[in-house]
Short mmCIF file of N, CA and C in Angstrom, two decimals:
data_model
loop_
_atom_site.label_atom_id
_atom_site.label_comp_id
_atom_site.label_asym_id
_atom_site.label_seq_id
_atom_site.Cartn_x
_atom_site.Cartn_y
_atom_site.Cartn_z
N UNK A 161 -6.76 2.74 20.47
CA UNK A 161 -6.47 4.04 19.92
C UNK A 161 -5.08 4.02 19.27
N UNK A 162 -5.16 4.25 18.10
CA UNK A 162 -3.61 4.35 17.16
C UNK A 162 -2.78 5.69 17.57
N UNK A 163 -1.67 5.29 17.87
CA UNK A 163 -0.20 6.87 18.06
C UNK A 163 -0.15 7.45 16.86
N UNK A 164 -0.96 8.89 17.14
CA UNK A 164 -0.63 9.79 16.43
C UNK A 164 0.93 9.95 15.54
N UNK A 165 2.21 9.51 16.32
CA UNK A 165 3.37 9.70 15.97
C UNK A 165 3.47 8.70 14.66
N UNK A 166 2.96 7.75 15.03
CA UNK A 166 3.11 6.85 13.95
C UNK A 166 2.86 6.86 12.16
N UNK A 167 1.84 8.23 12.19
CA UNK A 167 1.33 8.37 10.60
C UNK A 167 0.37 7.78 10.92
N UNK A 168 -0.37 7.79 9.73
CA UNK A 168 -1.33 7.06 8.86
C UNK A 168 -1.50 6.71 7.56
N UNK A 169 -2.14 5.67 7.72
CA UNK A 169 -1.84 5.20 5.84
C UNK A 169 -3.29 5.11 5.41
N UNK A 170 -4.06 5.07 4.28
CA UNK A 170 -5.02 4.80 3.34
C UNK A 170 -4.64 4.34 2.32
N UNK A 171 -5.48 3.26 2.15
CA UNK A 171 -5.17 2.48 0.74
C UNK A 171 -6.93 2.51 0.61
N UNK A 172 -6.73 2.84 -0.86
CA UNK A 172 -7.98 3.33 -1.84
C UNK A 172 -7.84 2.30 -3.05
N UNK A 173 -8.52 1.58 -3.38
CA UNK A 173 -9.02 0.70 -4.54
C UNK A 173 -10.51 0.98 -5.43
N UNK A 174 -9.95 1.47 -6.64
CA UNK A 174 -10.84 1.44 -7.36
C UNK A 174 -10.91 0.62 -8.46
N UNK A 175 -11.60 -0.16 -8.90
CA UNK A 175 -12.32 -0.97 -10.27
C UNK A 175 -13.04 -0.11 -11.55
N UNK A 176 -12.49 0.01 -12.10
CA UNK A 176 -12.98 0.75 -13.20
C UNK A 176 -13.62 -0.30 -14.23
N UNK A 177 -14.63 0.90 -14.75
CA UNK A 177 -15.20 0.10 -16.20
C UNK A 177 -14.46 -0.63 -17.64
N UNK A 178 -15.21 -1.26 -18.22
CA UNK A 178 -14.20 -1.49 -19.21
C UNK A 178 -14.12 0.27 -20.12
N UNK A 179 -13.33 -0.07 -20.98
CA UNK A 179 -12.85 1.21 -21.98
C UNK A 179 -13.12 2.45 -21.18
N UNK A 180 -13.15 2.41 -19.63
CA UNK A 180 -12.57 3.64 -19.18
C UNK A 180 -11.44 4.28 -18.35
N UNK A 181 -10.17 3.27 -18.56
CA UNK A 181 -8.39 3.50 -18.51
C UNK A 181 -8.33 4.82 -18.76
N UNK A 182 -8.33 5.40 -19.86
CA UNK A 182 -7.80 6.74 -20.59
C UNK A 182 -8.44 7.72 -19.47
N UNK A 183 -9.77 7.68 -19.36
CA UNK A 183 -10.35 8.83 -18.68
C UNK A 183 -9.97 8.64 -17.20
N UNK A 184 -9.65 7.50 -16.43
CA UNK A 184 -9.55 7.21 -14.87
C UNK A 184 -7.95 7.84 -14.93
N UNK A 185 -6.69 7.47 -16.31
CA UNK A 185 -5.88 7.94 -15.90
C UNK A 185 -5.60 9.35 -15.91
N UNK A 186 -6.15 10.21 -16.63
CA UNK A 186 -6.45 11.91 -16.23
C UNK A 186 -6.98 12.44 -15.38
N UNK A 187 -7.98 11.53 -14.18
CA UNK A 187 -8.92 12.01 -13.67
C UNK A 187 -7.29 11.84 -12.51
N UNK A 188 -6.50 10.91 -12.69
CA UNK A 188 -5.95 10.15 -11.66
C UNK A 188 -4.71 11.41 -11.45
N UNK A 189 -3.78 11.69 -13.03
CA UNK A 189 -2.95 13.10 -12.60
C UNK A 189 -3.49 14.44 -12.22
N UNK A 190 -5.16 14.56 -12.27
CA UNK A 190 -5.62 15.49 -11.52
C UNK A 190 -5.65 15.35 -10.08
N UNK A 191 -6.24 14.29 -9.58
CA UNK A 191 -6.30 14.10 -7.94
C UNK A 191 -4.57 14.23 -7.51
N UNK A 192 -3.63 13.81 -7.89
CA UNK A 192 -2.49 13.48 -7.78
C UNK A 192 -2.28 14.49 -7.32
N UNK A 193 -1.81 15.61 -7.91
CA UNK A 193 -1.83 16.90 -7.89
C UNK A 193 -2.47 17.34 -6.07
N UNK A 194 -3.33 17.33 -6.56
CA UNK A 194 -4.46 17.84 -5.22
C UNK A 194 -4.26 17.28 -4.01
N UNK A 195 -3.96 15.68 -4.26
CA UNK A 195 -3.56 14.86 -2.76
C UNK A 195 -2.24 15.23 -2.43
N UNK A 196 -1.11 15.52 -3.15
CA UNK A 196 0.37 15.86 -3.22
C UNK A 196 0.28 16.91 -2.26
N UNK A 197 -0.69 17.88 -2.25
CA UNK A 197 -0.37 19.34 -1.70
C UNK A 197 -1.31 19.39 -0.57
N UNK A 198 -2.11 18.33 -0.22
CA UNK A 198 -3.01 18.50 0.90
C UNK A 198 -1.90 18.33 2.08
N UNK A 199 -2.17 19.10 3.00
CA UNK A 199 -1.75 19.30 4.10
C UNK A 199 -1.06 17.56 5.19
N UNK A 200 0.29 17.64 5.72
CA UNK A 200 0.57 16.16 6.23
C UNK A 200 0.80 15.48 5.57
N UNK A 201 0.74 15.35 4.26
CA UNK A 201 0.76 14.16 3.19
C UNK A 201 2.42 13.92 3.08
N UNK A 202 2.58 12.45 3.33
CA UNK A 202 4.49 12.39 3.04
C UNK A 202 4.19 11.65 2.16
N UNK A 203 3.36 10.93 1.36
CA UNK A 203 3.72 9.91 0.28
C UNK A 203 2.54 9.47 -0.39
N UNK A 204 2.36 9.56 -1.49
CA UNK A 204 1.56 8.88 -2.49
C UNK A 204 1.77 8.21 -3.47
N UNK A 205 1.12 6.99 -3.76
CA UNK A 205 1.43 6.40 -4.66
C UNK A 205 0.52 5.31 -5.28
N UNK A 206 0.92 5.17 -6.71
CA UNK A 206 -0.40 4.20 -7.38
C UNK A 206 0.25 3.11 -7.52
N UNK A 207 -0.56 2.16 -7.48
CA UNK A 207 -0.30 0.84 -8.42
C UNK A 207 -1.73 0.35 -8.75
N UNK A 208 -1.18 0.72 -10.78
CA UNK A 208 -1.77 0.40 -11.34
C UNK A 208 -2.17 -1.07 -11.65
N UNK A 209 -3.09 -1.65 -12.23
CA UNK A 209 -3.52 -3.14 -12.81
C UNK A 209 -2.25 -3.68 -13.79
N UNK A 210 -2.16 -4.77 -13.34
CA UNK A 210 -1.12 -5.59 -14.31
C UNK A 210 -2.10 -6.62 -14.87
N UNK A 211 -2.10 -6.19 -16.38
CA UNK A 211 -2.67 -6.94 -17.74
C UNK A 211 -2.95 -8.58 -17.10
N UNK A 212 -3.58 -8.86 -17.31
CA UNK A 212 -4.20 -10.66 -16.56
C UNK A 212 -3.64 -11.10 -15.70
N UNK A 213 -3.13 -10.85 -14.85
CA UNK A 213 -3.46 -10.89 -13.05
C UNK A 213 -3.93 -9.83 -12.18
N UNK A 214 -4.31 -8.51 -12.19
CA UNK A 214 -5.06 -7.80 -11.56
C UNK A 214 -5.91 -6.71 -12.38
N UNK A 215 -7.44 -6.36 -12.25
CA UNK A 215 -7.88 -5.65 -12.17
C UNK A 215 -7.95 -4.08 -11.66
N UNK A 216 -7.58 -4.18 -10.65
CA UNK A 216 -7.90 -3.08 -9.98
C UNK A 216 -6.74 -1.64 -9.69
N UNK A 217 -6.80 -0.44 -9.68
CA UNK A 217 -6.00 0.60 -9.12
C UNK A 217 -6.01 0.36 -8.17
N UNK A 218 -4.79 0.89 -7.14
CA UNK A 218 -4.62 1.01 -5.22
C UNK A 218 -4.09 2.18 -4.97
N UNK A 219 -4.47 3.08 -4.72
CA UNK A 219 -3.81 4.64 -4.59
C UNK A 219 -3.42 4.03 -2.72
N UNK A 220 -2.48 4.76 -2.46
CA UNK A 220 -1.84 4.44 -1.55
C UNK A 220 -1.42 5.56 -0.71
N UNK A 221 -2.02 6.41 0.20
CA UNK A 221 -1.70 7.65 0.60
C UNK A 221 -1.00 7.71 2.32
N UNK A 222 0.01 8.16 2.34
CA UNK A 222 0.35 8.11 3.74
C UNK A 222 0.58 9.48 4.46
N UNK A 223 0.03 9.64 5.39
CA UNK A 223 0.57 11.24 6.18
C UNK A 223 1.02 10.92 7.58
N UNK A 224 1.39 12.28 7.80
CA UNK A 224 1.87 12.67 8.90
C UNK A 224 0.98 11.94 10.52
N UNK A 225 -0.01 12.18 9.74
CA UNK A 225 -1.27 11.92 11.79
C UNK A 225 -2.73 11.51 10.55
N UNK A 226 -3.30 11.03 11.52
CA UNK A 226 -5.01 10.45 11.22
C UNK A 226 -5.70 11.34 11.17
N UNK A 227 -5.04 12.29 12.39
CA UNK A 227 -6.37 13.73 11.32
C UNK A 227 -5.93 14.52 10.60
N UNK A 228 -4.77 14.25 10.15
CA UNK A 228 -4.29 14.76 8.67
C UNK A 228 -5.00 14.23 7.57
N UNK A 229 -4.82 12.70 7.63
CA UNK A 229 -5.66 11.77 6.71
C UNK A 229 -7.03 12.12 6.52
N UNK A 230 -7.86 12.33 7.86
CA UNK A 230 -8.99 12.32 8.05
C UNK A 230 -9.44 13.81 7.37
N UNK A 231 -8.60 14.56 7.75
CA UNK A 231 -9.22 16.03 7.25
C UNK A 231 -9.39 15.93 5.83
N UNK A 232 -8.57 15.03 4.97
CA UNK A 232 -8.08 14.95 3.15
C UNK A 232 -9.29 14.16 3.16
N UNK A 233 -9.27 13.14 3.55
CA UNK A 233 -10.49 12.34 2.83
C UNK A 233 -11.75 12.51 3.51
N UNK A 234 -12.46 13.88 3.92
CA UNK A 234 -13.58 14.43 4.26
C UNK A 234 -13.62 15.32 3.77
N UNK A 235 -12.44 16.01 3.02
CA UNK A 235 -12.74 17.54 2.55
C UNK A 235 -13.53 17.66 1.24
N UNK A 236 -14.16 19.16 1.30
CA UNK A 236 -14.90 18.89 0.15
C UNK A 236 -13.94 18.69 -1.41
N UNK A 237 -13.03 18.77 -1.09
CA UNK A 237 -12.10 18.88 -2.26
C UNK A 237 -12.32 17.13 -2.74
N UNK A 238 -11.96 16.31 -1.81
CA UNK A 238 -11.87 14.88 -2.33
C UNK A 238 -13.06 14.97 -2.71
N UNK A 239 -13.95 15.08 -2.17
CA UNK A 239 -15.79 14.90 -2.37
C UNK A 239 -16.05 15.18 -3.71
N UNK A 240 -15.49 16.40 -4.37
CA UNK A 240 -15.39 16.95 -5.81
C UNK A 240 -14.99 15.79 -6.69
N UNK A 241 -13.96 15.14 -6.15
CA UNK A 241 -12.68 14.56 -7.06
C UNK A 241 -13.44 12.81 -7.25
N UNK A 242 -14.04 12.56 -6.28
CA UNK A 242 -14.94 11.59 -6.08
C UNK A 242 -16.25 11.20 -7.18
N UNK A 243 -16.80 12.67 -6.88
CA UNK A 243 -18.11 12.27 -8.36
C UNK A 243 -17.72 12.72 -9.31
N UNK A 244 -16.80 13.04 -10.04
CA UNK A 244 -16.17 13.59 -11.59
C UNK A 244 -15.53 12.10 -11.72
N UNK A 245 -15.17 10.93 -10.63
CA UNK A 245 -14.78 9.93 -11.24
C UNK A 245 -15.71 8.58 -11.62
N UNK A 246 -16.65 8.95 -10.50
CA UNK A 246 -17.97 7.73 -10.14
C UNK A 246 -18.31 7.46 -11.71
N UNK A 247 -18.46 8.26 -12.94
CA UNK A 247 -18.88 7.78 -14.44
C UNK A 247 -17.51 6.20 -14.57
N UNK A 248 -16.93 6.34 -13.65
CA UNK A 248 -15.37 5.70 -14.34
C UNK A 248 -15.55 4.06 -13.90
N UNK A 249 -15.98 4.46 -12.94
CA UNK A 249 -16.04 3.22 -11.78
C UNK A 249 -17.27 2.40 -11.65
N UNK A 250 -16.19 0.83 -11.95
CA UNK A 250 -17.45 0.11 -11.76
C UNK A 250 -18.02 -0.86 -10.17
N UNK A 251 -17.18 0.05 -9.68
CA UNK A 251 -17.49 -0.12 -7.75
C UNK A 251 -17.22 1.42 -7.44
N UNK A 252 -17.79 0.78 -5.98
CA UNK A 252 -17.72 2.33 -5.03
C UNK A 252 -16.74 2.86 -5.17
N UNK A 253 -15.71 3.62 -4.62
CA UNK A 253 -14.75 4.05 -3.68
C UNK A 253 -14.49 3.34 -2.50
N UNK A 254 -13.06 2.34 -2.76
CA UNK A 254 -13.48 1.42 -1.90
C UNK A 254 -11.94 1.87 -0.66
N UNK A 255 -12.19 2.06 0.53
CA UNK A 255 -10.91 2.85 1.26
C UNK A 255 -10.67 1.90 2.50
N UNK A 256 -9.57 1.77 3.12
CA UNK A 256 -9.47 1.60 4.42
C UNK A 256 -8.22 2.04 5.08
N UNK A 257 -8.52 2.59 6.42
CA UNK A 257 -7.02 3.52 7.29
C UNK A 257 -6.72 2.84 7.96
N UNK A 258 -5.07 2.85 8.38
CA UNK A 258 -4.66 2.15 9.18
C UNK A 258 -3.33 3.35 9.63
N UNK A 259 -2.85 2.66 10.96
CA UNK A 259 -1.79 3.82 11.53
C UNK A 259 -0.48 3.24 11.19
N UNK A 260 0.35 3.67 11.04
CA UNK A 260 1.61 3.57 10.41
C UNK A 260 2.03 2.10 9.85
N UNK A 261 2.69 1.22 9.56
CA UNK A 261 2.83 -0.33 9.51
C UNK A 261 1.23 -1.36 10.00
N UNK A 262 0.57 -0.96 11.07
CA UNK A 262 -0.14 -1.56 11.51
C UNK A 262 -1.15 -2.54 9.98
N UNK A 263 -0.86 -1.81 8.86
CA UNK A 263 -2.13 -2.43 8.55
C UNK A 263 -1.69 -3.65 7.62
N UNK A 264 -0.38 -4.10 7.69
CA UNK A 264 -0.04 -5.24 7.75
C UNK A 264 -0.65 -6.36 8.85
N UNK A 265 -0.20 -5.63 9.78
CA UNK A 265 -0.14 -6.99 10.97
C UNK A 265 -2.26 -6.70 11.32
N UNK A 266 -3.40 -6.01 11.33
CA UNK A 266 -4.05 -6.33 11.69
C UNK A 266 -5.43 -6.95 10.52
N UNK A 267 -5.56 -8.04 10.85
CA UNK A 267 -6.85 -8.99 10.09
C UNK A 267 -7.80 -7.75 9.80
N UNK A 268 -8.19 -8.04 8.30
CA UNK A 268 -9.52 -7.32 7.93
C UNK A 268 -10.42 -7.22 8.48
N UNK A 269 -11.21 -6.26 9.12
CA UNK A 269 -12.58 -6.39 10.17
C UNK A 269 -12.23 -6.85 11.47
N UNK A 270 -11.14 -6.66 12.27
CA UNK A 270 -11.27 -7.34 13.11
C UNK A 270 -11.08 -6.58 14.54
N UNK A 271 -11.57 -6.81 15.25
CA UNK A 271 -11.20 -5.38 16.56
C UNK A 271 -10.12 -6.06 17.05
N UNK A 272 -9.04 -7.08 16.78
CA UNK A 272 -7.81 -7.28 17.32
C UNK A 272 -6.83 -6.09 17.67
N UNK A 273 -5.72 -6.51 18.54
CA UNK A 273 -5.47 -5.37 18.78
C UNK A 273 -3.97 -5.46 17.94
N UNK A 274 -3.05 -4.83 17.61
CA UNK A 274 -2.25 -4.88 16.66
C UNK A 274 -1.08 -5.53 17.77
N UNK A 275 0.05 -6.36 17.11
CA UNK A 275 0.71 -7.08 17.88
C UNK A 275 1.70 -6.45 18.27
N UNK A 276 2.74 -6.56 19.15
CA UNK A 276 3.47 -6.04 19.67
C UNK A 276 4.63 -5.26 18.66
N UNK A 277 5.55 -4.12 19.24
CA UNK A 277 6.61 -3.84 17.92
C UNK A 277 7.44 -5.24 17.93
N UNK A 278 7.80 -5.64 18.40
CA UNK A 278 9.29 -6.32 18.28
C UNK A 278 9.05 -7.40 17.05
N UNK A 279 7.45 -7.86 17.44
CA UNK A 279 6.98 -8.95 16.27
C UNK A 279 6.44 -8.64 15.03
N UNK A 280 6.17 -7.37 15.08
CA UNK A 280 6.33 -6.89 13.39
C UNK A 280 7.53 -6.61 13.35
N UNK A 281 8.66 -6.34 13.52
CA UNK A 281 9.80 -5.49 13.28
C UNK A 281 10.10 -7.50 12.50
N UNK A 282 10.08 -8.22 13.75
CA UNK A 282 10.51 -9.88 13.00
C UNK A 282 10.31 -10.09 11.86
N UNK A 283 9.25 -10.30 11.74
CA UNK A 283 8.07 -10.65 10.68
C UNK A 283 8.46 -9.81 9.87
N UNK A 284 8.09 -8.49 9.73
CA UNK A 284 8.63 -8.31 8.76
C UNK A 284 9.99 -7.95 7.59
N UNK A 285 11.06 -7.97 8.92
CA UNK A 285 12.14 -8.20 8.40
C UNK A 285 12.83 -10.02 8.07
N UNK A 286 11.55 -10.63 8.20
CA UNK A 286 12.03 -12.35 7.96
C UNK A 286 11.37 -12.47 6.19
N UNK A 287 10.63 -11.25 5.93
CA UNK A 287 9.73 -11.06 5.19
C UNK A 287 10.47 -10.42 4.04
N UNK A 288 11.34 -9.46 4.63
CA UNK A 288 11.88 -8.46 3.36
C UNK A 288 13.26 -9.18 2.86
N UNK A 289 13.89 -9.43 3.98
CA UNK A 289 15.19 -10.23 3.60
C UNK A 289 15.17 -10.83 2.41
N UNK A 290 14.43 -12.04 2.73
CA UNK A 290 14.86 -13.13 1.53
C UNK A 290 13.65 -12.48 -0.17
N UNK A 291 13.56 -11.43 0.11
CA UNK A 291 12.89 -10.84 -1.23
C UNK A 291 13.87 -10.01 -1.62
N UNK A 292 14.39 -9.06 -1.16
CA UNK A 292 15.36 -8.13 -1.43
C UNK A 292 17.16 -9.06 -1.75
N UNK A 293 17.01 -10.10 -1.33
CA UNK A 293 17.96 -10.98 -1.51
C UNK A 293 17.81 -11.43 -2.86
N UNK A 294 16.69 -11.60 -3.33
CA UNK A 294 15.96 -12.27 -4.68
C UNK A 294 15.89 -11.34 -5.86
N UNK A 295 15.26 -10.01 -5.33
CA UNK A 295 15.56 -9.05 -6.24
C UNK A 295 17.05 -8.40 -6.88
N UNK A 296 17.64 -8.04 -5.63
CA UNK A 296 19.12 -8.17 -6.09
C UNK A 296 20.00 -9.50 -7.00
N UNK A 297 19.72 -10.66 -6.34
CA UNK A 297 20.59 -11.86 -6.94
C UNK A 297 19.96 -12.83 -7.98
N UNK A 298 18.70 -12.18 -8.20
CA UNK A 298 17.70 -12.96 -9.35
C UNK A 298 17.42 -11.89 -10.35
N UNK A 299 16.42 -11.00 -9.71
CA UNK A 299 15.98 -10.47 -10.56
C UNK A 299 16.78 -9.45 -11.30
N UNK A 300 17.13 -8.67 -10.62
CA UNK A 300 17.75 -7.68 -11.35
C UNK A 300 18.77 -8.03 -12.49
N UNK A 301 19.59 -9.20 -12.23
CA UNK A 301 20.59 -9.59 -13.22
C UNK A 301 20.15 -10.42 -14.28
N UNK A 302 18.67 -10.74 -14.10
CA UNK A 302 17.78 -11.46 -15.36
C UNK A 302 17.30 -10.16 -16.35
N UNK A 303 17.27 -8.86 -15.56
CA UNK A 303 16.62 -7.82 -16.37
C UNK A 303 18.11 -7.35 -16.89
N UNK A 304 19.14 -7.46 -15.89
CA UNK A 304 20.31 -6.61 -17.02
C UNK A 304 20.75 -7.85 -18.26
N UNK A 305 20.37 -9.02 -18.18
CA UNK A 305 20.45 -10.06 -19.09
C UNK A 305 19.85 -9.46 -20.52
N UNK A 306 18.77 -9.00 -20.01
CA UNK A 306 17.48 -8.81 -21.27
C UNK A 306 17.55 -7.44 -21.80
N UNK A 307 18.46 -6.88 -21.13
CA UNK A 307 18.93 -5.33 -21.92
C UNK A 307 18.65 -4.80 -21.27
N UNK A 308 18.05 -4.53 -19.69
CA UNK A 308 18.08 -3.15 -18.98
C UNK A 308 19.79 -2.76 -18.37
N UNK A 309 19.94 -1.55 -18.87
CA UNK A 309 21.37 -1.16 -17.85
C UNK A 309 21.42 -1.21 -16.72
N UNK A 310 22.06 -1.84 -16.37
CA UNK A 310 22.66 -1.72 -14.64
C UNK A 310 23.17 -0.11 -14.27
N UNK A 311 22.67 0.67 -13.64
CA UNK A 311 22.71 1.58 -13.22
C UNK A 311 21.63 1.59 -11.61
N UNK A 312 23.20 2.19 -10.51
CA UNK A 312 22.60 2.07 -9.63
C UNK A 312 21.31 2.47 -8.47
N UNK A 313 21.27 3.77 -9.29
CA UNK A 313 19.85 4.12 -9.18
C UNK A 313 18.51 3.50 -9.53
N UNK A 314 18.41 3.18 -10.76
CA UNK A 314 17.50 2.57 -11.39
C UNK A 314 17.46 0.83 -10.81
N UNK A 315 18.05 0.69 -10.26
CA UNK A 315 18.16 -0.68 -9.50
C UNK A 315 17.95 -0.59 -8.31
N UNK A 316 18.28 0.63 -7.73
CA UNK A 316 17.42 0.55 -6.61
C UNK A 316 16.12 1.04 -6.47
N UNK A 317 15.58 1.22 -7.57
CA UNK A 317 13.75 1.68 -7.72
C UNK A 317 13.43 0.72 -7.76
N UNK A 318 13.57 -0.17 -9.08
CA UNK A 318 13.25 -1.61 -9.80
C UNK A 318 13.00 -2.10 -8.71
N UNK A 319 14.16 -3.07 -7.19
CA UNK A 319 14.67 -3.83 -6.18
C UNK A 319 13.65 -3.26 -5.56
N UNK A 320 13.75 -2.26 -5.07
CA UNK A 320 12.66 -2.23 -3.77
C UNK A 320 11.25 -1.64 -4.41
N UNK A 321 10.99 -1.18 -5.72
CA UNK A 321 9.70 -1.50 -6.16
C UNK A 321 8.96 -2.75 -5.99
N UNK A 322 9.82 -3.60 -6.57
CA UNK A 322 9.75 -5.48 -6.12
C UNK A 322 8.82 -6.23 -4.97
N UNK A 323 10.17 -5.43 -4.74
CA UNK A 323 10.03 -5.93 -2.67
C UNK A 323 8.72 -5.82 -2.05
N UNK A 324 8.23 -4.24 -2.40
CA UNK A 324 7.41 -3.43 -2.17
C UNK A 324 6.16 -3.99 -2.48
N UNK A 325 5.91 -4.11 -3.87
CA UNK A 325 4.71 -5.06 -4.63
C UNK A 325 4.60 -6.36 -4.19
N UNK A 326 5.53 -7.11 -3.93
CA UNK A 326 5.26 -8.59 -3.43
C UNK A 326 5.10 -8.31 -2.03
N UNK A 327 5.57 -7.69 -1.17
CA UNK A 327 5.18 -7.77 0.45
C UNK A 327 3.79 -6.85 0.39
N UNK A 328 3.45 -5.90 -0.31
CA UNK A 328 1.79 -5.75 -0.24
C UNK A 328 0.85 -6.41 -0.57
N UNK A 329 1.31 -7.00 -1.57
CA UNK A 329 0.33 -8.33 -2.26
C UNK A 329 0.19 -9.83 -2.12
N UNK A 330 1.42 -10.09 -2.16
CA UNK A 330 1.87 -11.54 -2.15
C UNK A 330 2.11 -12.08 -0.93
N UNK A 331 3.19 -11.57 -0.35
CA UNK A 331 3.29 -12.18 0.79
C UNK A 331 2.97 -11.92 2.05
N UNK A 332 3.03 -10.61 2.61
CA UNK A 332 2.02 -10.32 4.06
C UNK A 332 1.02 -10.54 3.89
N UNK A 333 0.42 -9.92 3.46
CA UNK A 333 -1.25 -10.96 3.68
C UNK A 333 -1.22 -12.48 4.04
N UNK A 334 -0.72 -13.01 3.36
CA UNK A 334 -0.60 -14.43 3.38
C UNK A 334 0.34 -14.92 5.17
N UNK A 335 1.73 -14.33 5.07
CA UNK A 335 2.81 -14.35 6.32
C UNK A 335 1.73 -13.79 7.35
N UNK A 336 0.91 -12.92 7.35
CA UNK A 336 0.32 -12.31 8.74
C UNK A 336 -0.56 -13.49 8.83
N UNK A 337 -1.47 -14.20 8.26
CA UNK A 337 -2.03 -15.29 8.21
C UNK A 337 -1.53 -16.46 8.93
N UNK A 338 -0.45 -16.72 8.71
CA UNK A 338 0.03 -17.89 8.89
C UNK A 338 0.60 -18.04 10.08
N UNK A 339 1.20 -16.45 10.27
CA UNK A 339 1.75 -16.52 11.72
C UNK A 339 1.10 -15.72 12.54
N UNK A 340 -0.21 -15.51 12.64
CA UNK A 340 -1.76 -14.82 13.11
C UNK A 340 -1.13 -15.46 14.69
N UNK A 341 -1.03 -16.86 15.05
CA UNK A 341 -0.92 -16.92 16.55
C UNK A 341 0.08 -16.95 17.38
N UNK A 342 0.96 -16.74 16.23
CA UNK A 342 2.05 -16.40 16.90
C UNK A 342 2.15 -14.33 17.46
N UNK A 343 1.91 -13.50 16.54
CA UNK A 343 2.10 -12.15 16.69
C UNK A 343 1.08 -11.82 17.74
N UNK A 344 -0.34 -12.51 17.97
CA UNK A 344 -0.89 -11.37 18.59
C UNK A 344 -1.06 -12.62 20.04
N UNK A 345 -0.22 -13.75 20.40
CA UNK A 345 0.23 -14.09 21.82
C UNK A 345 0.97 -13.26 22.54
N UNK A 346 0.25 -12.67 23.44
CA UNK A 346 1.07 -11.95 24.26
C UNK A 346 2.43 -12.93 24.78
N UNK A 347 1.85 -14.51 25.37
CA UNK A 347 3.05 -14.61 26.16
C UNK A 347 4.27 -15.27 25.74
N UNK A 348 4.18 -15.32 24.32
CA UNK A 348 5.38 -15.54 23.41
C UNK A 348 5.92 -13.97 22.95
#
């Protein structure tokens, strides 16, 4: 059973048809709207397809508690927002919940039980370090090279946008993998 205290997260992936971008992205500042103001909701967010390495949208919704989550994505409101997009999509509605951080550390499908705090707190601060180290001392000064202003706001979106995109994509998946027997040994 997941701690209520913890939040909940949903990550939503949809595949759209070809030549239907334009219409998924209107359909997308309409739901936006609607998920923004549903009840519990602290954070939403998209990431869109990057031109020849990904396909797919990931709407990314996080709230307060699971039956916050649960109430949004049962209501008839999503249900609405759902078949006005199905013309768009060339897969289901594809979703899965997880409780706060957990859905890093637990394997797809798996009734494991999520590993202890101290070894995600590791992991994933062995994880963010040397990216946020990279973004600051690589990247960012290759983009103020190429004409973006250094301004410190906008560097800290860019930096931990980064961070953010490579530890959802790139590297946890892969790091929870690798160190699978180490996190969920109890007697280490």
């Amino acid at each position: 059973m997941t701690d209520p205290s913890h939040g909940a997260t949903v990550v939503i992936t949809h595949h759209i048809r070809q030549g239907m971008h334009a219409q998924y992205e209107a359909w997308l500042k309409d739901v936006a709207a609607s998920s923004q103001a549903a009840e519990g909701i602290i954070d939403w967010q998209v990431v869109r397809p990057v031109k020849g390495i990904t396909t797919a949208y990931t709407v990314i919704l996080r709230f307060a508690s699971e039956q916050r989550l649960h109430a949004w994505m049962e209501s008839p409101q999503r249900a609405g927002h759902i078949e006005r997009v199905k013309p768009f999509l060339a897969a289901d509605d594809e979703f899965f919940v997880r409780s706060g951080l957990d859905f890093w550390f637990t394997p797809e499908g798996a009734k494991a039980k999520v590993p202890v705090r101290w070894k995600q707190f590791l992991l994933t601060w062995s994880a963010i370090f040397p990216l946020s180290l990279a973004a600051s001392q690589l990247a960012l000064p290759l983009l103020h090279r190429l004409g973006l202003p250094p301004q410190r706001v906008l560097d800290g979106l860019l930096g931990s946008g980064m961070v953010v995109a490579l530890m959802v994509y790139l590297v946890m998946p892969r790091y929870t993998r690798l160190a699978q027997r180490w996190l969920f040994d109890r007697n280490r």
